N, CA, C and O of each residue as an XYZ file, in Angstrom:
608
protein
N      54.742    -39.377   -143.455
C      55.707    -39.408   -143.000
C      54.367    -39.011   -141.597
O      53.247    -38.501   -141.603
N      55.258    -39.571   -140.574
C      54.710    -38.917   -138.913
C      54.511    -38.351   -138.635
O      53.331    -38.688   -138.534
N      54.540    -36.865   -138.020
C      53.980    -36.304   -137.189
C      54.331    -36.877   -135.465
O      53.339    -36.880   -134.736
N      55.744    -37.369   -134.789
C      55.454    -36.770   -133.325
C      56.638    -35.883   -132.659
O      57.782    -35.434   -132.714
N      55.183    -36.031   -131.868
C      55.568    -34.729   -130.389
C      56.171    -35.216   -129.571
O      55.795    -36.366   -129.341
N      57.064    -34.842   -128.916
C      57.187    -35.300   -127.695
C      56.770    -34.572   -126.438
O      56.816    -33.344   -126.369
N      56.216    -35.621   -125.087
C      55.704    -34.967   -123.865
C      56.729    -34.197   -123.814
O      57.777    -34.299   -124.451
N      56.250    -32.976   -122.612
C      56.872    -32.322   -121.324
C      56.579    -32.995   -120.331
O      57.261    -33.031   -119.307
N      55.828    -33.432   -120.463
C      55.442    -33.223   -118.648
C      55.848    -34.507   -118.453
O      56.040    -35.380   -119.300
N      56.000    -34.569   -116.884
C      57.202    -35.461   -116.299
C      56.175    -36.632   -115.588
O      55.260    -36.461   -114.783
N      56.633    -37.741   -116.134
C      56.115    -38.565   -116.426
C      55.475    -39.709   -114.342
O      56.526    -40.133   -113.863
N      54.588    -39.993   -113.661
C      55.180    -40.682   -112.389
C      55.384    -41.815   -111.898
O      54.541    -42.113   -111.052
N      56.474    -42.881   -112.156
C      57.059    -43.603   -112.682
C      55.973    -44.809   -111.363
O      55.490    -44.411   -110.303
N      55.898    -45.953   -111.809
C      55.559    -47.480   -111.155
C      56.425    -47.500   -110.091
O      57.514    -46.940   -110.217
N      56.174    -47.965   -109.219
C      57.198    -48.827   -108.166
C      56.875    -49.722   -106.925
O      57.661    -50.002   -106.021
N      55.272    -50.213   -107.076
C      54.881    -50.703   -106.650
C      53.392    -51.102   -105.202
O      52.581    -51.869   -104.684
N      54.310    -49.280   -105.320
C      53.167    -48.431   -103.656
C      53.123    -47.474   -104.442
O      53.854    -46.658   -105.005
N      51.658    -47.897   -104.300
C      50.334    -46.300   -105.218
C      50.810    -46.046   -106.294
O      50.976    -44.833   -106.427
N      51.215    -46.823   -107.422
C      51.905    -47.075   -108.272
C      52.178    -45.476   -108.655
O      51.564    -44.821   -109.498
N      53.489    -44.942   -107.632
C      54.107    -43.864   -108.797
C      55.451    -43.811   -107.365
O      55.378    -44.061   -106.162
N      56.654    -43.331   -108.324
C      57.921    -42.831   -107.415
C      57.983    -41.923   -106.336
O      57.182    -40.989   -106.341
N      58.538    -41.998   -105.705
C      58.562    -40.418   -105.144
C      60.020    -39.500   -106.318
O      60.549    -38.417   -106.568
N      60.018    -40.073   -106.451
C      61.200    -38.682   -107.539
C      60.060    -38.869   -108.788
O      60.483    -38.203   -109.733
N      59.269    -39.272   -109.011
C      58.487    -39.491   -109.371
C      57.311    -37.536   -109.622
O      57.016    -36.531   -110.268
N      57.176    -38.463   -108.353
C      56.046    -37.071   -108.620
C      56.831    -35.973   -107.695
O      55.992    -35.075   -107.634
N      57.989    -35.523   -106.923
C      58.661    -34.335   -107.185
C      59.433    -34.145   -108.593
O      60.557    -33.687   -108.386
N      59.243    -34.298   -109.563
C      59.023    -33.985   -110.825
C      58.190    -34.118   -111.038
O      58.348    -35.322   -110.835
N      56.896    -34.043   -111.407
C      55.317    -33.320   -111.287
C      55.464    -32.971   -110.643
O      56.668    -33.152   -110.828
N      55.436    -32.294   -109.427
C      55.610    -31.684   -108.018
C      56.123    -30.663   -109.300
O      55.213    -29.897   -109.617
N      56.885    -30.550   -109.793
C      58.389    -29.671   -109.362
C      57.589    -29.001   -110.709
O      57.243    -27.821   -110.638
N      57.343    -29.693   -111.786
C      57.049    -29.590   -112.641
C      55.466    -28.790   -113.337
O      55.210    -28.518   -114.510
N      54.537    -28.560   -111.958
C      53.083    -28.402   -111.659
C      53.133    -27.227   -111.101
O      52.123    -26.525   -111.144
N      54.868    -26.537   -110.156
C      54.566    -25.399   -109.395
C      56.120    -24.756   -109.985
O      56.641    -23.849   -109.336
N      56.809    -25.291   -111.249
C      57.165    -24.038   -111.849
C      58.840    -23.410   -110.864
O      59.512    -22.380   -110.913
N      58.922    -24.834   -109.983
C      59.803    -24.982   -109.460
C      61.089    -24.750   -110.419
O      61.153    -24.922   -111.636
N      62.370    -24.190   -109.280
C      64.129    -24.960   -110.206
C      64.582    -25.809   -109.978
O      65.279    -26.434   -110.778
N      64.263    -26.296   -108.306
C      64.730    -27.326   -108.165
C      63.827    -28.948   -107.731
O      62.628    -29.219   -107.781
N      64.455    -29.381   -107.515
C      63.575    -31.366   -107.650
C      63.611    -30.506   -105.428
O      62.515    -30.660   -104.890
N      64.711    -29.784   -104.484
C      64.602    -29.299   -103.031
C      63.522    -29.125   -103.427
O      62.778    -30.086   -103.623
N      63.055    -27.603   -103.701
C      62.591    -26.980   -103.876
C      60.699    -27.519   -103.829
O      59.691    -27.144   -103.230
N      61.021    -28.485   -104.756
C      59.452    -29.920   -105.450
C      59.413    -30.065   -103.858
O      58.382    -29.634   -103.340
N      60.360    -30.596   -103.019
C      59.963    -31.701   -101.833
C      60.481    -30.754   -100.594
O      60.063    -30.902    -99.446
N      61.189    -30.026   -100.876
C      60.032    -28.631    -99.890
C      58.671    -28.618    -99.973
O      58.101    -29.093    -98.990
N      57.906    -28.168   -100.957
C      56.838    -27.855   -101.027
C      55.493    -29.117   -100.855
O      54.285    -28.932   -100.707
N      56.343    -30.514   -100.954
C      55.407    -31.616   -100.924
C      55.601    -32.154    -99.473
O      54.759    -33.017    -99.226
N      56.146    -31.997    -98.810
C      56.535    -32.208    -97.061
C      55.677    -31.473    -96.524
O      54.853    -31.769    -95.659
N      55.915    -30.223    -97.182
C      54.606    -29.248    -96.164
C      53.256    -29.493    -96.464
O      52.619    -30.281    -95.764
N      52.862    -29.053    -97.191
C      52.015    -29.574    -97.773
C      51.096    -31.340    -96.957
O      50.425    -31.728    -96.000
N      51.699    -31.767    -98.130
C      50.994    -33.132    -97.482
C      51.363    -32.778    -95.420
O      51.156    -31.854    -94.633
N      51.537    -33.168    -95.406
C      51.813    -32.737    -93.284
C      50.893    -31.984    -92.584
O      50.445    -32.169    -91.452
N      50.498    -30.485    -93.963
C      49.911    -30.143    -93.283
C      48.031    -31.024    -93.358
O      47.075    -31.161    -92.594
N      48.424    -31.428    -94.860
C      46.862    -32.540    -95.277
C      46.404    -33.712    -94.063
O      45.230    -34.000    -93.831
N      47.456    -34.243    -93.433
C      47.660    -34.862    -92.758
C      46.988    -34.441    -91.880
O      45.846    -34.900    -91.898
N      47.153    -33.897    -91.264
C      47.233    -32.288    -89.201
C      45.138    -32.801    -89.552
O      44.293    -33.029    -88.686
N      44.911    -32.817    -91.438
C      43.675    -32.395    -91.271
C      42.512    -33.835    -92.023
O      41.312    -33.570    -91.962
N      42.848    -35.067    -92.593
C      42.413    -35.690    -92.755
C      41.911    -37.107    -91.356
O      42.555    -37.082    -90.307
N      41.173    -37.821    -91.471
C      40.999    -39.346    -90.383
C      40.535    -40.551    -91.092
O      40.159    -40.451    -92.260
N      40.532    -41.277    -90.697
C      39.767    -42.973    -90.974
C      40.306    -43.022    -92.078
O      41.439    -42.665    -92.400
N      38.883    -43.809    -93.137
C      39.087    -44.104    -94.260
C      39.907    -43.900    -95.572
O      40.471    -44.781    -96.222
N      39.863    -42.638    -95.818
C      40.439    -41.838    -96.157
C      41.899    -41.571    -96.621
O      42.524    -41.601    -97.681
N      42.246    -41.171    -94.725
C      43.681    -41.370    -94.797
C      44.667    -42.201    -95.182
O      45.805    -42.135    -95.646
N      43.434    -43.456    -94.656
C      44.758    -44.119    -94.686
C      44.296    -44.680    -96.705
O      45.207    -45.459    -96.984
N      43.492    -44.579    -97.785
C      43.328    -45.080    -98.818
C      44.102    -44.478    -99.490
O      44.214    -44.740   -100.688
N      44.676    -42.239    -98.479
C      45.266    -41.576    -99.656
C      46.137    -41.844    -99.641
O      46.974    -41.795   -100.542
N      46.265    -42.423    -98.038
C      48.463    -42.663    -98.230
C      48.922    -44.393    -99.309
O      49.992    -44.924    -99.608
N      47.629    -44.698    -99.547
C      47.965    -45.905    -99.971
C      48.030    -45.175   -101.568
O      48.293    -46.133   -102.295
N      47.958    -44.391   -102.122
C      48.191    -44.878   -103.016
C      49.157    -43.005   -103.181
O      48.792    -42.218   -104.054
N      50.204    -42.686   -102.289
C      51.076    -42.431   -102.281
C      52.645    -43.213   -102.529
O      53.321    -43.995   -101.861
N      52.755    -42.741   -103.465
C      54.715    -43.068   -102.529
C      54.977    -43.680   -101.524
O      54.708    -42.889   -100.620
N      55.451    -44.891   -100.948
C      55.956    -44.621    -99.169
C      56.592    -43.097    -99.048
O      55.669    -42.286    -98.972
N      58.113    -42.359    -99.000
C      58.010    -41.586    -98.586
C      57.402    -40.238    -98.015
O      57.809    -39.467    -97.147
N      56.134    -40.240    -98.925
C      54.850    -39.057    -99.477
C      53.743    -39.778    -98.471
O      52.784    -39.304    -97.862
N      54.059    -40.572    -98.519
C      52.993    -41.794    -97.246
C      52.947    -41.505    -95.996
O      51.971    -41.368    -95.258
N      54.695    -41.370    -95.671
C      55.264    -41.479    -94.357
C      55.159    -40.117    -93.768
O      55.076    -40.102    -92.539
N      55.141    -38.757    -94.494
C      54.688    -37.281    -93.961
C      53.219    -37.767    -93.838
O      53.154    -38.271    -92.717
N      51.936    -37.868    -94.478
C      50.617    -37.626    -94.929
C      50.894    -38.437    -93.371
O      50.982    -37.656    -92.423
N      51.000    -39.552    -93.126
C      50.800    -40.261    -91.839
C      50.984    -40.538    -90.282
O      50.334    -41.141    -89.428
N      52.348    -39.713    -90.316
C      53.473    -39.687    -89.186
C      52.657    -37.935    -88.324
O      53.175    -37.460    -87.313
N      51.439    -37.300    -88.977
C      50.236    -36.339    -88.609
C      49.586    -36.566    -87.986
O      48.582    -37.213    -88.284
N      49.972    -35.941    -86.280
C      48.965    -36.298    -85.087
C      47.617    -34.846    -86.122
O      47.714    -33.712    -86.591
N      46.416    -36.049    -85.949
C      45.247    -35.114    -87.345
C      44.695    -34.246    -85.953
O      44.435    -34.648    -84.818
N      44.633    -32.734    -86.633
C      44.108    -32.012    -85.569
C      42.226    -31.920    -84.964
O      41.414    -32.380    -85.767
N      41.724    -31.413    -83.773
C      40.495    -31.850    -83.387
C      39.639    -30.643    -83.894
O      38.583    -30.641    -83.262
N      39.674    -29.964    -84.489
C      39.182    -29.346    -85.323
C      39.673    -28.197    -87.113
O      40.144    -27.153    -87.565
N      39.104    -29.413    -87.375
C      39.497    -29.420    -89.241
C      39.757    -28.100    -89.351
O      39.637    -27.565    -88.249
N      40.096    -27.252    -90.306
C      40.749    -25.515    -90.453
C      39.654    -26.388    -91.970
O      39.211    -27.478    -92.331
N      39.730    -24.599    -92.454
C      38.723    -24.180    -93.347
C      39.316    -24.847    -94.204
O      40.090    -25.567    -93.572
N      39.504    -25.206    -96.166
C      40.608    -24.610    -97.238
C      41.782    -23.186    -97.013
O      43.007    -23.067    -97.059
N      40.655    -22.291    -96.764
C      41.520    -20.588    -95.954
C      42.223    -20.862    -95.314
O      43.432    -20.644    -95.226
N      41.329    -21.549    -94.609
C      42.143    -21.582    -92.828
C      43.965    -22.570    -93.210
O      45.122    -22.329    -92.866
N      43.344    -23.632    -94.025
C      44.611    -24.693    -93.992
C      45.909    -23.465    -94.774
O      46.942    -23.241    -94.143
N      45.703    -22.893    -95.930
C      46.389    -22.313    -96.202
C      47.648    -20.861    -95.315
O      48.861    -20.662    -95.382
N      46.066    -19.913    -94.301
C      47.239    -19.506    -93.603
C      48.233    -19.661    -92.250
O      49.016    -18.864    -91.735
N      47.859    -21.021    -91.909
C      47.519    -21.957    -90.962
C      49.574    -22.279    -91.263
O      50.546    -22.014    -90.556
N      49.392    -23.185    -93.140
C      50.938    -23.513    -93.650
C      51.629    -22.305    -93.937
O      52.840    -22.361    -93.725
N      51.128    -21.099    -94.414
C      51.974    -20.011    -94.376
C      52.593    -19.767    -92.315
O      53.763    -19.652    -91.951
N      51.748    -19.764    -91.697
C      52.802    -19.315    -90.001
C      53.589    -20.390    -90.027
O      54.706    -20.210    -89.543
N      53.260    -21.878    -90.607
C      54.388    -22.682    -90.033
C      55.378    -22.305    -91.091
O      56.270    -21.585    -90.641
N      55.484    -22.582    -92.377
C      56.625    -22.132    -92.988
C      57.200    -20.879    -93.352
O      58.131    -20.529    -94.078
N      56.428    -20.355    -92.684
C      57.011    -18.821    -92.987
C      56.305    -17.612    -94.275
O      56.240    -16.400    -94.482
N      55.921    -18.802    -94.830
C      55.999    -18.221    -96.404
C      55.136    -17.675    -96.653
O      54.343    -18.106    -95.816
N      54.275    -16.518    -97.601
C      53.495    -15.445    -97.860
C      52.043    -16.762    -98.326
O      52.138    -17.979    -98.165
N      51.532    -16.448    -98.568
C      49.646    -16.661    -98.342
C      50.066    -17.280    -99.490
O      49.978    -18.505    -99.576
N      50.692    -16.343   -100.758
C      49.903    -15.908   -102.079
C      51.295    -17.520   -102.326
O      50.775    -18.337   -103.086
N      52.159    -17.805   -102.049
C      53.324    -18.606   -101.985
C      52.884    -19.554   -101.730
O      53.100    -20.439   -102.557
N      51.924    -19.998   -100.331
C      51.869    -20.653    -99.483
C      50.529    -21.853   -100.502
O      50.496    -23.083   -100.531
N      49.603    -20.834   -101.199
C      48.548    -21.058   -102.384
C      48.654    -21.801   -103.220
O      47.816    -22.616   -103.606
N      50.009    -21.559   -103.719
C      50.573    -21.712   -105.226
C      51.013    -23.029   -105.081
O      50.785    -23.824   -105.992
N      51.979    -23.601   -103.457
C      52.694    -25.006   -102.860
C      51.077    -25.844   -103.196
O      50.682    -26.587   -104.095
N      50.705    -25.494   -102.446
C      48.930    -26.050   -102.363
C      49.110    -26.970   -103.248
O      49.819    -27.976   -103.207
N      48.311    -26.501   -104.185
C      47.661    -26.356   -105.842
C      48.666    -27.498   -106.179
O      48.430    -28.706   -106.190
N      50.619    -26.432   -106.636
C      51.434    -27.881   -106.918
C      51.356    -29.199   -106.603
O      51.670    -30.172   -107.290
N      50.843    -29.140   -105.335
C      51.362    -30.396   -104.410
C      49.781    -32.142   -104.873
O      49.755    -33.291   -105.313
N      48.949    -31.177   -104.389
C      47.514    -31.307   -104.237
C      47.232    -31.889   -105.872
O      46.903    -33.064   -106.038
N      47.380    -31.044   -106.917
C      46.855    -31.310   -108.398
C      47.450    -33.020   -108.924
O      46.785    -33.836   -109.563
N      48.642    -33.162   -108.501
C      49.179    -34.290   -108.581
C      48.591    -35.545   -107.952
O      47.816    -36.474   -108.179
N      49.532    -34.958   -106.885
C      48.061    -36.208   -105.563
C      46.838    -36.576   -106.131
O      46.657    -37.773   -106.353
N      45.885    -35.694   -106.432
C      44.378    -35.846   -106.666
C      44.923    -37.207   -107.969
O      44.691    -38.404   -107.800
N      45.541    -36.717   -109.005
C      45.502    -37.509   -110.118
C      46.167    -38.779   -108.642
O      45.288    -39.239   -107.913
N      47.180    -39.071   -108.454
C      47.256    -40.361   -108.274
C      46.205    -41.021   -107.421
O      45.700    -42.036   -107.899
N      45.625    -40.457   -105.773
C      44.260    -40.913   -105.759
C      43.391    -41.063   -106.905
O      42.810    -42.068   -106.496
N      42.968    -40.880   -107.797
C      41.817    -40.810   -108.400
C      40.367    -39.669   -108.010
O      40.232    -38.973   -107.004
N      39.283    -39.829   -109.384
C      38.490    -38.770   -109.206
C      37.799    -39.296   -107.184
O      37.702    -38.801   -106.061
N      37.461    -40.843   -108.091
C      36.653    -40.910   -106.405
C      37.433    -41.018   -105.312
O      37.020    -42.169   -105.179
N      38.360    -40.866   -104.180
C      39.064    -40.941   -103.755
C      39.202    -40.128   -103.187
O      39.177    -40.001   -101.962
N      39.515    -38.845   -104.623
C      39.697    -37.328   -104.534
C      38.438    -36.953   -103.360
O      38.392    -36.602   -102.181
N      37.279    -37.325   -104.690
C      36.030    -36.499   -103.774
C      35.602    -37.243   -102.445
O      34.497    -36.899   -102.026
N      35.899    -37.667   -102.116
C      35.785    -38.349   -100.599
C      36.404    -37.788    -99.720
O      35.894    -37.441    -98.655
N      38.443    -37.496   -100.259
C      38.498    -36.428    -99.287
C      38.263    -35.324    -99.126
O      38.653    -34.674    -98.157
N      37.244    -34.693   -100.500
C      36.827    -33.125   -100.277
C      35.669    -33.152    -99.181
O      35.576    -32.409    -98.204
N      35.018    -33.926    -99.470
C      33.697    -33.960    -98.622
C      33.976    -34.366    -97.300
O      33.014    -34.110    -96.576
N      35.032    -34.967    -96.622
C      35.495    -35.132    -95.426
C      35.934    -33.939    -95.029
O      36.229    -33.921    -93.834
N      36.083    -32.928    -95.604
C      37.536    -32.067    -94.854
C      36.216    -31.088    -94.758
O      35.094    -31.379    -95.174
N      36.544    -30.050    -94.214
C      35.028    -28.746    -94.066
C      35.364    -27.872    -95.816
O      36.147    -28.456    -96.565
N      34.852    -26.803    -96.201
C      34.570    -26.234    -97.572
C      35.969    -25.762    -97.992
O      36.684    -26.284    -97.137
N      37.024    -24.851    -99.087
C      37.209    -24.472    -99.155
C      38.527    -25.282   -100.380
O      39.250    -24.695   -101.185
N      38.418    -26.977   -100.050
C      40.042    -27.295   -100.330
C      39.804    -27.935   -101.624
O      40.729    -28.458   -102.246
N      38.111    -27.906   -102.231
C      37.848    -28.860   -103.870
C      39.356    -27.737   -104.425
O      40.503    -28.173   -104.530
N      39.077    -26.754   -104.615
C      39.473    -25.200   -105.341
C      41.256    -26.190   -105.308
O      41.806    -26.699   -106.285
N      41.820    -26.173   -103.694
C      43.173    -26.068   -103.752
C      43.516    -28.182   -104.509
O      44.650    -28.489   -104.876
N      42.238    -29.322   -104.572
C      43.443    -29.929   -105.006
C      42.277    -29.864   -107.018
O      41.713    -30.610   -107.818
N      42.612    -28.384   -106.772
C      41.938    -28.194   -108.740
C      41.064    -28.526   -108.953
O      40.808    -28.121   -110.087
N      39.872    -29.382   -108.387
C      38.419    -29.371   -108.947
C      37.286    -27.845   -108.211
O      37.184    -27.019   -107.303
N      36.773    -28.293   -109.269
C      35.291    -26.777   -108.751
C      34.753    -27.286   -107.666
O      35.056    -28.477   -107.590
N      33.988    -26.880   -106.645
C      33.783    -26.430   -105.342
C      32.768    -26.141   -105.661
O      31.993    -25.621   -104.858
N      31.027    -28.225   -105.383
C      30.648    -27.357   -105.817
C      28.856    -28.013   -105.142
O      27.799    -28.484   -105.562
N      29.698    -27.511   -103.571
C      29.249    -27.285   -102.349
C      28.410    -26.349   -102.177
O      28.559    -25.137   -102.019
N      27.219    -27.223   -102.233
C      25.997    -25.362   -101.053
C      26.846    -24.255   -100.831
O      27.622    -24.844   -100.079
N      27.180    -23.422   -100.880
C      27.440    -22.297    -99.724
C      26.453    -22.550    -97.847
O      25.295    -22.671    -97.446
N      28.024    -22.501    -97.198
C      26.834    -22.461    -95.645
C      25.941    -21.216    -95.335
O      26.216    -20.017    -95.373
N      24.889    -21.816    -95.044
C      23.948    -20.780    -94.084
C      24.597    -19.690    -93.060
O      25.088    -20.344    -92.140
N      24.802    -18.298    -92.840
C      25.170    -17.645    -91.527
C      23.818    -18.430    -90.623
O      23.668    -18.207    -89.422
């Protein structure tokens, strides 16, 4: 007799753009963030990807967009990059102000979105994205921040 277990983690299904469907991404974020509805997960995806789009430039921005479902890629690339990039903590504070959310809730939303985005992008591109950004983003993507701390 073989014991079979059912996977409770929603899969991200293929659609030809970035290897994931938008619905699959939303379900993954809903699962990661323990959101009660897909609409709540979509709010988090849209706000976090828009904020990330204001921070990324160059090849990493283009390559990350190519890994995402079309709808998510549009949100990311519709943003004009900021002149001065924000640190990870400033990113959270800025997003909280823009969405009217609390810092803890915003940090939760960011992690719930960027962890699945990181899996779609793969480790090599995720590391390049993190290296492009100021300090504090590795943890937001669910990775250890192994860069040496900047000295004053």
